[in-house]
PDB file of C-alpha atoms and ligand atoms in Angstrom:
ATOM      1  CA  MET A  30      36.200  -4.753 -26.771  1.00 54.00           C
ATOM      2  CA  THR A  31      35.197  -1.228 -27.679  1.00 65.00           C
ATOM      3  CA  THR A  32      35.559   1.380 -24.988  1.00 83.00           C
ATOM      4  CA  ILE A  33      32.351   3.003 -23.923  1.00 90.00           C
ATOM      5  CA  ASP A  34      32.283   6.673 -22.983  1.00 96.00           C
ATOM      6  CA  ILE A  35      30.156   6.252 -19.873  1.00 97.00           C
ATOM      7  CA  ALA A  36      30.620   9.834 -18.638  1.00 97.00           C
ATOM      8  CA  GLY A  37      29.749  11.248 -22.068  1.00 98.00           C
ATOM      9  CA  ASN A  38      26.737   8.983 -22.420  1.00 98.00           C
ATOM     10  CA  LEU A  39      25.555   9.887 -18.931  1.00 98.00           C
ATOM     11  CA  ALA A  40      25.827  13.609 -19.744  1.00 98.00           C
ATOM     12  CA  ARG A  41      23.955  13.084 -23.017  1.00 98.00           C
ATOM     13  CA  THR A  42      21.215  11.192 -21.202  1.00 98.00           C
ATOM     14  CA  GLN A  43      20.903  13.969 -18.630  1.00 98.00           C
ATOM     15  CA  ASP A  44      20.609  16.436 -21.545  1.00 98.00           C
ATOM     16  CA  ARG A  45      17.833  14.328 -23.058  1.00 98.00           C
ATOM     17  CA  ILE A  46      15.991  14.329 -19.728  1.00 98.00           C
ATOM     18  CA  ARG A  47      16.367  18.098 -19.384  1.00 98.00           C
ATOM     19  CA  GLU A  48      15.140  18.773 -22.912  1.00 98.00           C
ATOM     20  CA  ALA A  49      12.230  16.378 -22.589  1.00 98.00           C
ATOM     21  CA  ALA A  50      11.137  17.925 -19.302  1.00 98.00           C
ATOM     22  CA  ARG A  51      11.404  21.468 -20.649  1.00 98.00           C
ATOM     23  CA  ALA A  52       9.486  20.557 -23.782  1.00 98.00           C
ATOM     24  CA  VAL A  53       6.434  19.783 -21.667  1.00 98.00           C
ATOM     25  CA  GLY A  54       6.912  22.514 -19.067  1.00 98.00           C
ATOM     26  CA  ARG A  55       8.313  20.256 -16.358  1.00 97.00           C
ATOM     27  CA  PHE A  56      11.429  20.629 -14.208  1.00 95.00           C
ATOM     28  CA  GLU A  57      14.364  18.342 -14.922  1.00 94.00           C
ATOM     29  CA  ASP A  58      14.831  17.900 -11.173  1.00 96.00           C
ATOM     30  CA  ASP A  59      11.461  16.188 -11.039  1.00 97.00           C
ATOM     31  CA  VAL A  60      12.873  13.276 -13.047  1.00 98.00           C
ATOM     32  CA  THR A  61      15.319  10.893 -11.364  1.00 98.00           C
ATOM     33  CA  LEU A  62      17.695   8.944 -13.577  1.00 98.00           C
ATOM     34  CA  VAL A  63      18.139   5.330 -12.544  1.00 98.00           C
ATOM     35  CA  VAL A  64      21.128   3.922 -14.411  1.00 98.00           C
ATOM     36  CA  ALA A  65      20.278   0.307 -15.240  1.00 98.00           C
ATOM     37  CA  THR A  66      23.568  -1.454 -14.507  1.00 98.00           C
ATOM     38  CA  LYS A  67      22.088  -4.968 -14.460  1.00 97.00           C
ATOM     39  CA  SER A  68      24.339  -7.513 -16.169  1.00 95.00           C
ATOM     40  CA  VAL A  69      27.146  -4.941 -16.385  1.00 96.00           C
ATOM     41  CA  ASP A  70      30.288  -6.002 -14.494  1.00 96.00           C
ATOM     42  CA  SER A  71      31.386  -4.438 -11.187  1.00 97.00           C
ATOM     43  CA  GLU A  72      34.128  -2.296 -12.725  1.00 96.00           C
ATOM     44  CA  ARG A  73      31.841  -0.726 -15.286  1.00 96.00           C
ATOM     45  CA  THR A  74      29.118  -0.299 -12.668  1.00 97.00           C
ATOM     46  CA  ALA A  75      31.631   1.506 -10.440  1.00 98.00           C
ATOM     47  CA  ALA A  76      32.697   3.636 -13.425  1.00 97.00           C
ATOM     48  CA  ALA A  77      29.076   4.736 -13.891  1.00 98.00           C
ATOM     49  CA  VAL A  78      28.922   5.807 -10.242  1.00 98.00           C
ATOM     50  CA  GLN A  79      32.218   7.666 -10.538  1.00 97.00           C
ATOM     51  CA  ALA A  80      30.841   9.404 -13.621  1.00 97.00           C
ATOM     52  CA  GLY A  81      27.942  10.686 -11.522  1.00 97.00           C
ATOM     53  CA  ALA A  82      25.234   7.997 -11.407  1.00 98.00           C
ATOM     54  CA  LEU A  83      23.473   8.417  -8.068  1.00 98.00           C
ATOM     55  CA  VAL A  84      20.913   5.621  -8.373  1.00 98.00           C
ATOM     56  CA  LEU A  85      21.467   2.243 -10.007  1.00 98.00           C
ATOM     57  CA  GLY A  86      18.844  -0.197 -11.268  1.00 98.00           C
ATOM     58  CA  GLU A  87      19.639  -3.855 -10.743  1.00 98.00           C
ATOM     59  CA  SER A  88      17.532  -6.863 -11.758  1.00 98.00           C
ATOM     60  CA  ARG A  89      18.928  -9.672  -9.642  1.00 98.00           C
ATOM     61  CA  VAL A  90      19.563  -9.786  -5.909  1.00 98.00           C
ATOM     62  CA  GLN A  91      22.551 -12.107  -6.400  1.00 97.00           C
ATOM     63  CA  GLU A  92      24.176  -9.563  -8.672  1.00 98.00           C
ATOM     64  CA  ILE A  93      23.512  -6.779  -6.153  1.00 98.00           C
ATOM     65  CA  VAL A  94      25.154  -8.831  -3.404  1.00 98.00           C
ATOM     66  CA  ALA A  95      28.139  -9.590  -5.665  1.00 98.00           C
ATOM     67  CA  LYS A  96      28.688  -5.925  -6.507  1.00 98.00           C
ATOM     68  CA  ALA A  97      28.122  -4.637  -2.963  1.00 98.00           C
ATOM     69  CA  PRO A  98      31.784  -4.658  -1.802  1.00 97.00           C
ATOM     70  CA  THR A  99      32.949  -2.740  -4.887  1.00 98.00           C
ATOM     71  CA  LEU A 100      30.187  -0.165  -4.545  1.00 98.00           C
ATOM     72  CA  ALA A 101      30.585   0.231  -0.776  1.00 96.00           C
ATOM     73  CA  ALA A 102      34.248   1.142  -1.307  1.00 97.00           C
ATOM     74  CA  LEU A 103      33.370   4.109  -3.530  1.00 97.00           C
ATOM     75  CA  GLU A 104      33.553   7.638  -2.245  1.00 95.00           C
ATOM     76  CA  GLU A 105      29.816   8.091  -2.798  1.00 94.00           C
ATOM     77  CA  PRO A 106      28.085   4.706  -2.784  1.00 96.00           C
ATOM     78  CA  PRO A 107      24.969   4.776  -4.968  1.00 98.00           C
ATOM     79  CA  ARG A 108      21.437   3.934  -3.988  1.00 98.00           C
ATOM     80  CA  ILE A 109      20.064   0.831  -5.658  1.00 98.00           C
ATOM     81  CA  HIS A 110      16.569   0.198  -6.974  1.00 98.00           C
ATOM     82  CA  LEU A 111      15.516  -3.366  -7.626  1.00 98.00           C
ATOM     83  CA  ILE A 112      13.967  -3.379 -11.112  1.00 98.00           C
ATOM     84  CA  GLY A 113      13.715  -7.142 -11.661  1.00 98.00           C
ATOM     85  CA  HIS A 114      11.567  -9.910 -10.258  1.00 96.00           C
ATOM     86  CA  LEU A 115      12.024 -10.520  -6.521  1.00 97.00           C
ATOM     87  CA  GLN A 116      11.680 -14.076  -5.229  1.00 94.00           C
ATOM     88  CA  SER A 117      10.376 -14.261  -1.670  1.00 90.00           C
ATOM     89  CA  ASN A 118      13.456 -16.202  -0.500  1.00 94.00           C
ATOM     90  CA  LYS A 119      15.633 -13.229  -1.540  1.00 96.00           C
ATOM     91  CA  VAL A 120      13.670 -10.564   0.337  1.00 96.00           C
ATOM     92  CA  ASN A 121      16.040 -10.326   3.303  1.00 95.00           C
ATOM     93  CA  ALA A 122      19.095  -9.908   1.077  1.00 96.00           C
ATOM     94  CA  ALA A 123      17.260  -7.290  -0.970  1.00 97.00           C
ATOM     95  CA  LEU A 124      16.372  -5.330   2.151  1.00 96.00           C
ATOM     96  CA  ARG A 125      20.025  -5.106   3.109  1.00 96.00           C
ATOM     97  CA  HIS A 126      21.089  -3.547  -0.173  1.00 97.00           C
ATOM     98  CA  VAL A 127      18.293  -1.683  -1.915  1.00 98.00           C
ATOM     99  CA  SER A 128      16.521   1.592  -1.191  1.00 98.00           C
ATOM    100  CA  CYS A 129      13.470   0.849  -3.333  1.00 98.00           C
ATOM    101  CA  ILE A 130      11.795  -2.267  -4.712  1.00 98.00           C
ATOM    102  CA  GLU A 131      10.152  -1.178  -7.984  1.00 98.00           C
ATOM    103  CA  THR A 132       8.672  -4.557  -8.844  1.00 98.00           C
ATOM    104  CA  VAL A 133       5.931  -5.393  -6.347  1.00 98.00           C
ATOM    105  CA  HIS A 134       3.251  -7.134  -8.396  1.00 97.00           C
ATOM    106  CA  SER A 135       1.268  -9.073  -5.791  1.00 97.00           C
ATOM    107  CA  ALA A 136      -0.165  -8.670  -2.299  1.00 97.00           C
ATOM    108  CA  GLU A 137       1.681 -11.830  -1.318  1.00 96.00           C
ATOM    109  CA  LEU A 138       5.066 -10.336  -2.175  1.00 97.00           C
ATOM    110  CA  ALA A 139       4.152  -7.099  -0.385  1.00 97.00           C
ATOM    111  CA  ARG A 140       3.251  -9.076   2.739  1.00 97.00           C
ATOM    112  CA  ALA A 141       6.573 -10.937   2.594  1.00 97.00           C
ATOM    113  CA  ILE A 142       8.439  -7.633   2.325  1.00 97.00           C
ATOM    114  CA  GLY A 143       6.310  -6.026   5.041  1.00 96.00           C
ATOM    115  CA  SER A 144       6.815  -8.808   7.571  1.00 96.00           C
ATOM    116  CA  ARG A 145      10.598  -8.909   7.016  1.00 96.00           C
ATOM    117  CA  CYS A 146      10.772  -5.118   7.364  1.00 96.00           C
ATOM    118  CA  GLU A 147       8.762  -5.266  10.544  1.00 95.00           C
ATOM    119  CA  ALA A 148      11.175  -7.832  11.973  1.00 95.00           C
ATOM    120  CA  ALA A 149      14.129  -5.682  10.937  1.00 93.00           C
ATOM    121  CA  GLY A 150      12.540  -2.496  12.308  1.00 94.00           C
ATOM    122  CA  ARG A 151      12.668  -0.576   9.058  1.00 95.00           C
ATOM    123  CA  VAL A 152      10.471   0.781   6.305  1.00 97.00           C
ATOM    124  CA  MET A 153      10.889  -0.113   2.633  1.00 98.00           C
ATOM    125  CA  ASP A 154       9.999   2.090  -0.315  1.00 98.00           C
ATOM    126  CA  VAL A 155       8.144   0.161  -3.013  1.00 98.00           C
ATOM    127  CA  LEU A 156       6.521   0.744  -6.373  1.00 98.00           C
ATOM    128  CA  ILE A 157       3.748  -1.403  -7.823  1.00 98.00           C
ATOM    129  CA  GLN A 158       4.746  -2.891 -11.185  1.00 98.00           C
ATOM    130  CA  VAL A 159       1.875  -2.760 -13.669  1.00 98.00           C
ATOM    131  CA  ASN A 160       1.829  -4.559 -17.007  1.00 98.00           C
ATOM    132  CA  VAL A 161       0.264  -1.799 -19.097  1.00 96.00           C
ATOM    133  CA  SER A 162       1.136  -3.396 -22.439  1.00 92.00           C
ATOM    134  CA  GLY A 163      -0.445  -6.737 -21.574  1.00 92.00           C
ATOM    135  CA  GLU A 164       2.537  -8.464 -23.223  1.00 91.00           C
ATOM    136  CA  PRO A 165       2.758 -11.915 -21.625  1.00 91.00           C
ATOM    137  CA  SER A 166       6.568 -11.743 -21.443  1.00 90.00           C
ATOM    138  CA  LYS A 167       6.287  -8.873 -18.963  1.00 90.00           C
ATOM    139  CA  SER A 168       5.501  -9.204 -15.314  1.00 93.00           C
ATOM    140  CA  GLY A 169       3.348  -6.825 -13.350  1.00 97.00           C
ATOM    141  CA  VAL A 170      -0.206  -6.678 -12.141  1.00 98.00           C
ATOM    142  CA  ASP A 171      -3.009  -6.334 -14.680  1.00 97.00           C
ATOM    143  CA  PRO A 172      -4.046  -2.660 -14.956  1.00 97.00           C
ATOM    144  CA  ALA A 173      -7.617  -3.564 -13.972  1.00 97.00           C
ATOM    145  CA  ALA A 174      -6.368  -4.929 -10.635  1.00 98.00           C
ATOM    146  CA  ALA A 175      -3.698  -2.291 -10.001  1.00 98.00           C
ATOM    147  CA  VAL A 176      -5.719   0.162  -7.897  1.00 98.00           C
ATOM    148  CA  ASP A 177      -6.975  -2.554  -5.536  1.00 98.00           C
ATOM    149  CA  LEU A 178      -3.492  -3.993  -5.165  1.00 98.00           C
ATOM    150  CA  ALA A 179      -2.049  -0.542  -4.474  1.00 98.00           C
ATOM    151  CA  LEU A 180      -4.595   0.137  -1.719  1.00 98.00           C
ATOM    152  CA  GLU A 181      -3.788  -3.189  -0.118  1.00 98.00           C
ATOM    153  CA  VAL A 182      -0.017  -2.603  -0.318  1.00 98.00           C
ATOM    154  CA  ALA A 183      -0.361   0.973   0.950  1.00 97.00           C
ATOM    155  CA  ALA A 184      -2.113  -0.270   4.084  1.00 95.00           C
ATOM    156  CA  GLN A 185       0.770  -2.638   4.984  1.00 94.00           C
ATOM    157  CA  PRO A 186       2.871  -1.624   7.958  1.00 92.00           C
ATOM    158  CA  CYS A 187       6.570  -0.987   7.247  1.00 96.00           C
ATOM    159  CA  ILE A 188       5.997  -0.421   3.539  1.00 97.00           C
ATOM    160  CA  ARG A 189       5.911   3.024   1.998  1.00 98.00           C
ATOM    161  CA  LEU A 190       4.067   2.955  -1.305  1.00 98.00           C
ATOM    162  CA  CYS A 191       5.914   5.498  -3.435  1.00 98.00           C
ATOM    163  CA  GLY A 192       4.205   4.965  -6.783  1.00 98.00           C
ATOM    164  CA  PHE A 193       4.098   2.791  -9.876  1.00 98.00           C
ATOM    165  CA  MET A 194       6.459   1.257 -12.408  1.00 98.00           C
ATOM    166  CA  THR A 195       5.972  -0.186 -15.856  1.00 98.00           C
ATOM    167  CA  ILE A 196       7.975  -1.471 -18.788  1.00 97.00           C
ATOM    168  CA  GLY A 197       6.569   0.181 -21.899  1.00 95.00           C
ATOM    169  CA  ALA A 198       5.097  -1.628 -24.869  1.00 95.00           C
ATOM    170  CA  ASN A 199       7.673  -3.167 -27.173  1.00 93.00           C
ATOM    171  CA  SER A 200       6.654  -0.871 -30.006  1.00 94.00           C
ATOM    172  CA  LEU A 201       8.093   2.037 -31.934  1.00 93.00           C
ATOM    173  CA  VAL A 202       4.666   3.595 -32.372  1.00 96.00           C
ATOM    174  CA  GLU A 203       4.653   6.646 -30.132  1.00 97.00           C
ATOM    175  CA  ALA A 204       0.884   6.681 -29.579  1.00 97.00           C
ATOM    176  CA  ASP A 205       0.854   3.030 -28.470  1.00 96.00           C
ATOM    177  CA  VAL A 206       3.738   3.406 -26.030  1.00 97.00           C
ATOM    178  CA  ARG A 207       2.375   6.658 -24.622  1.00 98.00           C
ATOM    179  CA  ALA A 208      -1.101   5.191 -24.127  1.00 98.00           C
ATOM    180  CA  GLY A 209       0.419   2.681 -21.711  1.00 98.00           C
ATOM    181  CA  TYR A 210       2.301   5.396 -19.848  1.00 98.00           C
ATOM    182  CA  ALA A 211      -0.847   7.516 -19.628  1.00 98.00           C
ATOM    183  CA  GLN A 212      -2.641   4.516 -18.180  1.00 98.00           C
ATOM    184  CA  LEU A 213      -0.016   4.204 -15.430  1.00 98.00           C
ATOM    185  CA  ARG A 214      -0.483   7.896 -14.645  1.00 98.00           C
ATOM    186  CA  GLN A 215      -4.255   7.425 -14.400  1.00 98.00           C
ATOM    187  CA  ILE A 216      -3.785   4.517 -12.004  1.00 98.00           C
ATOM    188  CA  ARG A 217      -1.504   6.711  -9.879  1.00 98.00           C
ATOM    189  CA  ASP A 218      -4.022   9.547  -9.886  1.00 98.00           C
ATOM    190  CA  ALA A 219      -6.830   7.216  -8.824  1.00 98.00           C
ATOM    191  CA  VAL A 220      -4.782   5.798  -5.954  1.00 98.00           C
ATOM    192  CA  VAL A 221      -3.490   9.133  -4.663  1.00 98.00           C
ATOM    193  CA  GLY A 222      -6.926  10.708  -5.157  1.00 98.00           C
ATOM    194  CA  SER A 223      -8.571   7.945  -3.114  1.00 98.00           C
ATOM    195  CA  GLY A 224      -7.240   9.447   0.100  1.00 97.00           C
ATOM    196  CA  GLU A 225      -6.964   5.908   1.504  1.00 97.00           C
ATOM    197  CA  PRO A 226      -4.362   5.195   4.223  1.00 96.00           C
ATOM    198  CA  GLY A 227      -0.779   5.129   2.967  1.00 97.00           C
ATOM    199  CA  THR A 228      -1.515   6.482  -0.512  1.00 98.00           C
ATOM    200  CA  ALA A 229      -0.339  10.079  -0.104  1.00 98.00           C
ATOM    201  CA  ASP A 230       3.257   9.302  -1.118  1.00 98.00           C
ATOM    202  CA  ALA A 231       2.382   7.124  -4.105  1.00 98.00           C
ATOM    203  CA  LEU A 232       3.393   9.854  -6.531  1.00 98.00           C
ATOM    204  CA  HIS A 233       6.237   8.325  -8.532  1.00 98.00           C
ATOM    205  CA  LEU A 234       5.921   7.011 -12.062  1.00 98.00           C
ATOM    206  CA  SER A 235       8.911   4.883 -13.090  1.00 98.00           C
ATOM    207  CA  MET A 236       8.623   4.544 -16.849  1.00 98.00           C
ATOM    208  CA  GLY A 237      10.806   5.143 -19.886  1.00 98.00           C
ATOM    209  CA  MET A 238      14.081   3.539 -20.951  1.00 98.00           C
ATOM    210  CA  SER A 239      16.903   4.303 -23.396  1.00 98.00           C
ATOM    211  CA  ARG A 240      14.764   4.462 -26.469  1.00 96.00           C
ATOM    212  CA  ASP A 241      11.613   6.155 -25.199  1.00 98.00           C
ATOM    213  CA  LEU A 242      12.395   8.284 -22.154  1.00 98.00           C
ATOM    214  CA  GLU A 243      11.091  11.409 -23.934  1.00 98.00           C
ATOM    215  CA  TRP A 244       7.659   9.830 -24.403  1.00 98.00           C
ATOM    216  CA  ALA A 245       7.574   8.742 -20.763  1.00 98.00           C
ATOM    217  CA  ILE A 246       8.575  12.179 -19.474  1.00 98.00           C
ATOM    218  CA  ALA A 247       5.855  13.744 -21.626  1.00 98.00           C
ATOM    219  CA  GLU A 248       3.389  11.440 -19.848  1.00 98.00           C
ATOM    220  CA  GLY A 249       4.662  12.359 -16.392  1.00 98.00           C
ATOM    221  CA  ALA A 250       7.545   9.978 -15.601  1.00 98.00           C
ATOM    222  CA  THR A 251       9.367  10.932 -12.404  1.00 98.00           C
ATOM    223  CA  ILE A 252      11.888   8.082 -12.723  1.00 98.00           C
ATOM    224  CA  VAL A 253      13.455   6.869 -15.979  1.00 98.00           C
ATOM    225  CA  ARG A 254      15.544   3.682 -16.096  1.00 98.00           C
ATOM    226  CA  VAL A 255      18.300   3.899 -18.671  1.00 98.00           C
ATOM    227  CA  GLY A 256      20.822   1.160 -19.419  1.00 98.00           C
ATOM    228  CA  SER A 257      22.124   0.667 -22.948  1.00 97.00           C
ATOM    229  CA  ALA A 258      22.222   4.375 -23.890  1.00 98.00           C
ATOM    230  CA  ILE A 259      24.769   4.850 -21.094  1.00 98.00           C
ATOM    231  CA  LEU A 260      26.550   1.516 -20.760  1.00 97.00           C
ATOM    232  CA  GLY A 261      26.299   0.097 -24.255  1.00 93.00           C
ATOM    233  CA  THR A 262      24.554  -3.042 -25.391  1.00 87.00           C
ATOM    234  CA  ARG A 263      24.354  -5.655 -22.661  1.00 78.00           C
ATOM    235  CA  PRO A 264      25.713  -9.153 -23.108  1.00 69.00           C
ATOM    236  CA  ARG A 265      22.888 -11.674 -23.406  1.00 65.00           C
ATOM    237  CA  PRO A 266      22.196 -13.085 -19.938  1.00 60.00           C
TER     238      PRO A 266
HETATM  239  C1  LIG B 837      17.338  -3.215 -18.411  1.00 67.96           C
HETATM  240  C2  LIG B 837      16.167  -2.488 -17.953  1.00 67.96           C
HETATM  241  C3  LIG B 837      15.993  -1.144 -18.289  1.00 67.96           C
HETATM  242  C4  LIG B 837      16.939  -0.363 -19.176  1.00 67.96           C
HETATM  243  O1  LIG B 837      16.728  -0.697 -20.505  1.00 67.96           O
HETATM  244  P1  LIG B 837      17.574   0.016 -21.683  1.00 67.96           P
HETATM  245  O2  LIG B 837      16.762  -0.243 -22.887  1.00 67.96           O
HETATM  246  O3  LIG B 837      18.890  -0.665 -21.715  1.00 67.96           O
HETATM  247  O4  LIG B 837      17.675   1.442 -21.348  1.00 67.96           O
HETATM  248  C5  LIG B 837      14.870  -0.501 -17.789  1.00 67.96           C
HETATM  249  N1  LIG B 837      13.971  -1.142 -17.015  1.00 67.96           N
HETATM  250  C6  LIG B 837      14.106  -2.435 -16.683  1.00 67.96           C
HETATM  251  C7  LIG B 837      13.083  -3.074 -15.830  1.00 67.96           C
HETATM  252  C8  LIG B 837      15.202  -3.153 -17.145  1.00 67.96           C
HETATM  253  O5  LIG B 837      15.316  -4.446 -16.810  1.00 67.96           O
END
């Protein structure tokens, strides 16, 4: 197995974020790097944290639970964002381990999260996942329904709507990918601009991955989720 220079890759990714932000007159501190450690083993995940990753992106609750003891033993345990599909029977386990659920795509799921949070006496940060590309392989609410869903989620007790997330179009055409990211930004602006209850904090835009974070930052990303550029190519699940 080839060794992967996680610390070097992390530094290079942070450089890319800085350059991309500067290029469009933004501050690098306004963009949070979520290191997508899903399907990377516990040791390599821990190595990413030791190299300076503050927030990890994980796709599966089971994997988060499996890695929890290793991560809890670290000097500075990371925060974890859930970036994969959440089944309602895994909500309680997710609440124990994650600081943000980026993949809320239905009012039903938001209600399940809200009622469990209420029972546990806590508040959960969530993002609404929107399928801006319309690719059927991707989950997320249809853009046309995103504003209504966001208003409904924002009004839920014990949920803090923090913004929106999308997986960009599977395309190497900059204009096509950026059009989707611009659409997410417009949805965000409509929701925050509505002044409806619970919408004031819905400012985040989680968009951009290893290959296109520059395009996402140019369109206003405040969170980029980067896996392979830091950790190498993932094994097929
Ligand atoms: C894996 C994953 C990423 C990271 O993708 P890379 O191309 O490896 O950077 C980002 N977002 C989501 C939702 C993912 O599942």
